[in-house]
PDB file of C-alpha atoms in Angstrom:
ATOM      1  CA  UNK X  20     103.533 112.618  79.813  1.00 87.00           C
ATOM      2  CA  UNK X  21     106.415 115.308  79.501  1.00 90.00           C
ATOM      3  CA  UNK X  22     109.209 112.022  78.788  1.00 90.00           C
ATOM      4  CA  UNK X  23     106.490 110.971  75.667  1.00 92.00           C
ATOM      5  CA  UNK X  24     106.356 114.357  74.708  1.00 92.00           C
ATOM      6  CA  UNK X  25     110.292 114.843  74.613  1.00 94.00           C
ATOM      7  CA  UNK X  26     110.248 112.273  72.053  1.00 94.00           C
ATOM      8  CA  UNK X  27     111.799 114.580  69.463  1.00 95.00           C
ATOM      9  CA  UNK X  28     114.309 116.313  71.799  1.00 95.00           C
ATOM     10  CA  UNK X  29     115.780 112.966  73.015  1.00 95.00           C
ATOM     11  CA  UNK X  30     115.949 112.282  68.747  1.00 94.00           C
ATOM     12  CA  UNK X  31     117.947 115.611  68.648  1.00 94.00           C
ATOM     13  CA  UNK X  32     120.107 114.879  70.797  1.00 94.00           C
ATOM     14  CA  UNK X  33     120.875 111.126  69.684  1.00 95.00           C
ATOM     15  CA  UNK X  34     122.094 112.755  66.746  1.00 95.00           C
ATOM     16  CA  UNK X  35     123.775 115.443  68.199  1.00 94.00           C
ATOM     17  CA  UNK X  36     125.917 112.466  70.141  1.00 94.00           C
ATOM     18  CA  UNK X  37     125.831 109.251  68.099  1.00 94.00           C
ATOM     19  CA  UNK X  38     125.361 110.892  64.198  1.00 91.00           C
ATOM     20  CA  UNK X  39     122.351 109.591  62.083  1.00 87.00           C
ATOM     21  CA  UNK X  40     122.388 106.054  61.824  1.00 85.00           C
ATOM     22  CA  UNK X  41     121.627 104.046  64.820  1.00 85.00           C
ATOM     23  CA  UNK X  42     124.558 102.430  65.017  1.00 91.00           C
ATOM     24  CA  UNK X  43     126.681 105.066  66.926  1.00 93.00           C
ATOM     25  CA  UNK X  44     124.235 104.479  69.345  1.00 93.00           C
ATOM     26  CA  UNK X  45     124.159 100.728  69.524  1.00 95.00           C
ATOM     27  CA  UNK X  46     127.910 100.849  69.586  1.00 94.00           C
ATOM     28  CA  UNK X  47     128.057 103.250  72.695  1.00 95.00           C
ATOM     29  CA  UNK X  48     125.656 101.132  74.817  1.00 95.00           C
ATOM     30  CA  UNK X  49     127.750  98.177  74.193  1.00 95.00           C
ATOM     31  CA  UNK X  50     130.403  99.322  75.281  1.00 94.00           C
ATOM     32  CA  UNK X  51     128.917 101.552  78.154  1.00 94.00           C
ATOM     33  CA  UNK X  52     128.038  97.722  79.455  1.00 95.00           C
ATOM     34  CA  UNK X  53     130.916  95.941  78.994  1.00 94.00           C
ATOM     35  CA  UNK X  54     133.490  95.635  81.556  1.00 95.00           C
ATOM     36  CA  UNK X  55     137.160  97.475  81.147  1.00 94.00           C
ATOM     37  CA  UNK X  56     139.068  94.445  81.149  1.00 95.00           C
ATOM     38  CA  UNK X  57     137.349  93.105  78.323  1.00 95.00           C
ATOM     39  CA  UNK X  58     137.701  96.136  76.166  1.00 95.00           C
ATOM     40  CA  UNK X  59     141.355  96.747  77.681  1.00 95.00           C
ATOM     41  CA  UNK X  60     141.777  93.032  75.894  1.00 96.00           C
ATOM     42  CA  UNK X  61     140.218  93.659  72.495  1.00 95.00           C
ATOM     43  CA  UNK X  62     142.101  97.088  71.733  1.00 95.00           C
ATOM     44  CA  UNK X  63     139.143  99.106  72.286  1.00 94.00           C
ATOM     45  CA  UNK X  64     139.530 100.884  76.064  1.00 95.00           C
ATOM     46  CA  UNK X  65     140.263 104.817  74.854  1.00 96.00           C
ATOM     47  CA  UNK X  66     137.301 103.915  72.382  1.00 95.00           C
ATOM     48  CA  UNK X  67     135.422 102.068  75.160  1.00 95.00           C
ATOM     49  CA  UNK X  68     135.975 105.469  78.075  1.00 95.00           C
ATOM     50  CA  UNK X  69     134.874 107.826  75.379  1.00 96.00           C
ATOM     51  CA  UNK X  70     131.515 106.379  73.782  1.00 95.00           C
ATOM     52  CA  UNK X  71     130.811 105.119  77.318  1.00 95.00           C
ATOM     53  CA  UNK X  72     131.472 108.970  78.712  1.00 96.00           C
ATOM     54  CA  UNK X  73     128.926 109.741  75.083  1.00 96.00           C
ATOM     55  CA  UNK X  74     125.837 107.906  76.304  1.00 96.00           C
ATOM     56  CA  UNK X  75     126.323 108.583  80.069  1.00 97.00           C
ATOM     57  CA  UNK X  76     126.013 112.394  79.303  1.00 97.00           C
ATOM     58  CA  UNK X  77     123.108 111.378  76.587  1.00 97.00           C
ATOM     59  CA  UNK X  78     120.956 109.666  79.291  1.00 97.00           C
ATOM     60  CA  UNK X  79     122.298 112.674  81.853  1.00 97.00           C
ATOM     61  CA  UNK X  80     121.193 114.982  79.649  1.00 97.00           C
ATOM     62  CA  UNK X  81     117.562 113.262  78.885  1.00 96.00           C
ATOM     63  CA  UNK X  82     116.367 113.064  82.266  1.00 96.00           C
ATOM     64  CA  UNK X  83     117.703 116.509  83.321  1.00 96.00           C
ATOM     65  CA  UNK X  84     115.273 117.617  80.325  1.00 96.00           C
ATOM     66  CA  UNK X  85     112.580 116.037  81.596  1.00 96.00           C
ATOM     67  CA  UNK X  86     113.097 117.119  84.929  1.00 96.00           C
ATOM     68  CA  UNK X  87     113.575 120.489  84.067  1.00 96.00           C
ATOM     69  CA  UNK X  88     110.111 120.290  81.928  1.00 95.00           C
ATOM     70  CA  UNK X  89     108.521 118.764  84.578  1.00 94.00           C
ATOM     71  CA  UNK X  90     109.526 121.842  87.312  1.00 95.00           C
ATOM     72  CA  UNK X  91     108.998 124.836  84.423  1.00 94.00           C
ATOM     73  CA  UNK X  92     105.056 123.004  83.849  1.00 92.00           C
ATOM     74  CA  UNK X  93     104.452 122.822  87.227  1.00 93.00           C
ATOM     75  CA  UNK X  94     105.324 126.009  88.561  1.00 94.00           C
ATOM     76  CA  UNK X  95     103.616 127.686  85.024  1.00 93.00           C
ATOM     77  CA  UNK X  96     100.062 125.629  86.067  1.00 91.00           C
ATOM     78  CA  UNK X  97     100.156 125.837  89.917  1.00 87.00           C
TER      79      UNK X  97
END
């Protein structure tokens, strides 16, 4: 319930990361799952470390919110 709800704080934070378009963010998970070597070979590793490093701290940051959420509704109903 509090991950559907966080809906528009997960779309803040996309933007805050990737820009507006979608394609920052399509760009970072393909590279977050491709392997080194490959991007080492196609000229793209320094690009490859930081959008990977990007959308590790996005998804980092998106559960931690939800967790965090989760703890502050809990302890505020029980």
């Amino acid at each position: 319930m509090v991950a559907l709800a966080s809906l528009p704080v997960y779309s803040t934070l996309a933007r805050m990361f990737f820009g507006k378009g979608l394609g920052g963010l399509a760009n970072a998970i393909r590279l977050f799952f491709t392997p080194e070597i490959i991007s080492l070979l196609r000229g793209e590793y320094l690009q490859d470390g930081w959008e990977s490093l990007k959308f590790f701290l996005f998804i980092l940051l998106c559960i931690g919110w939800v967790l965090s959420a989760s703890e502050l509704l809990t302890k505020a109903l029980f």
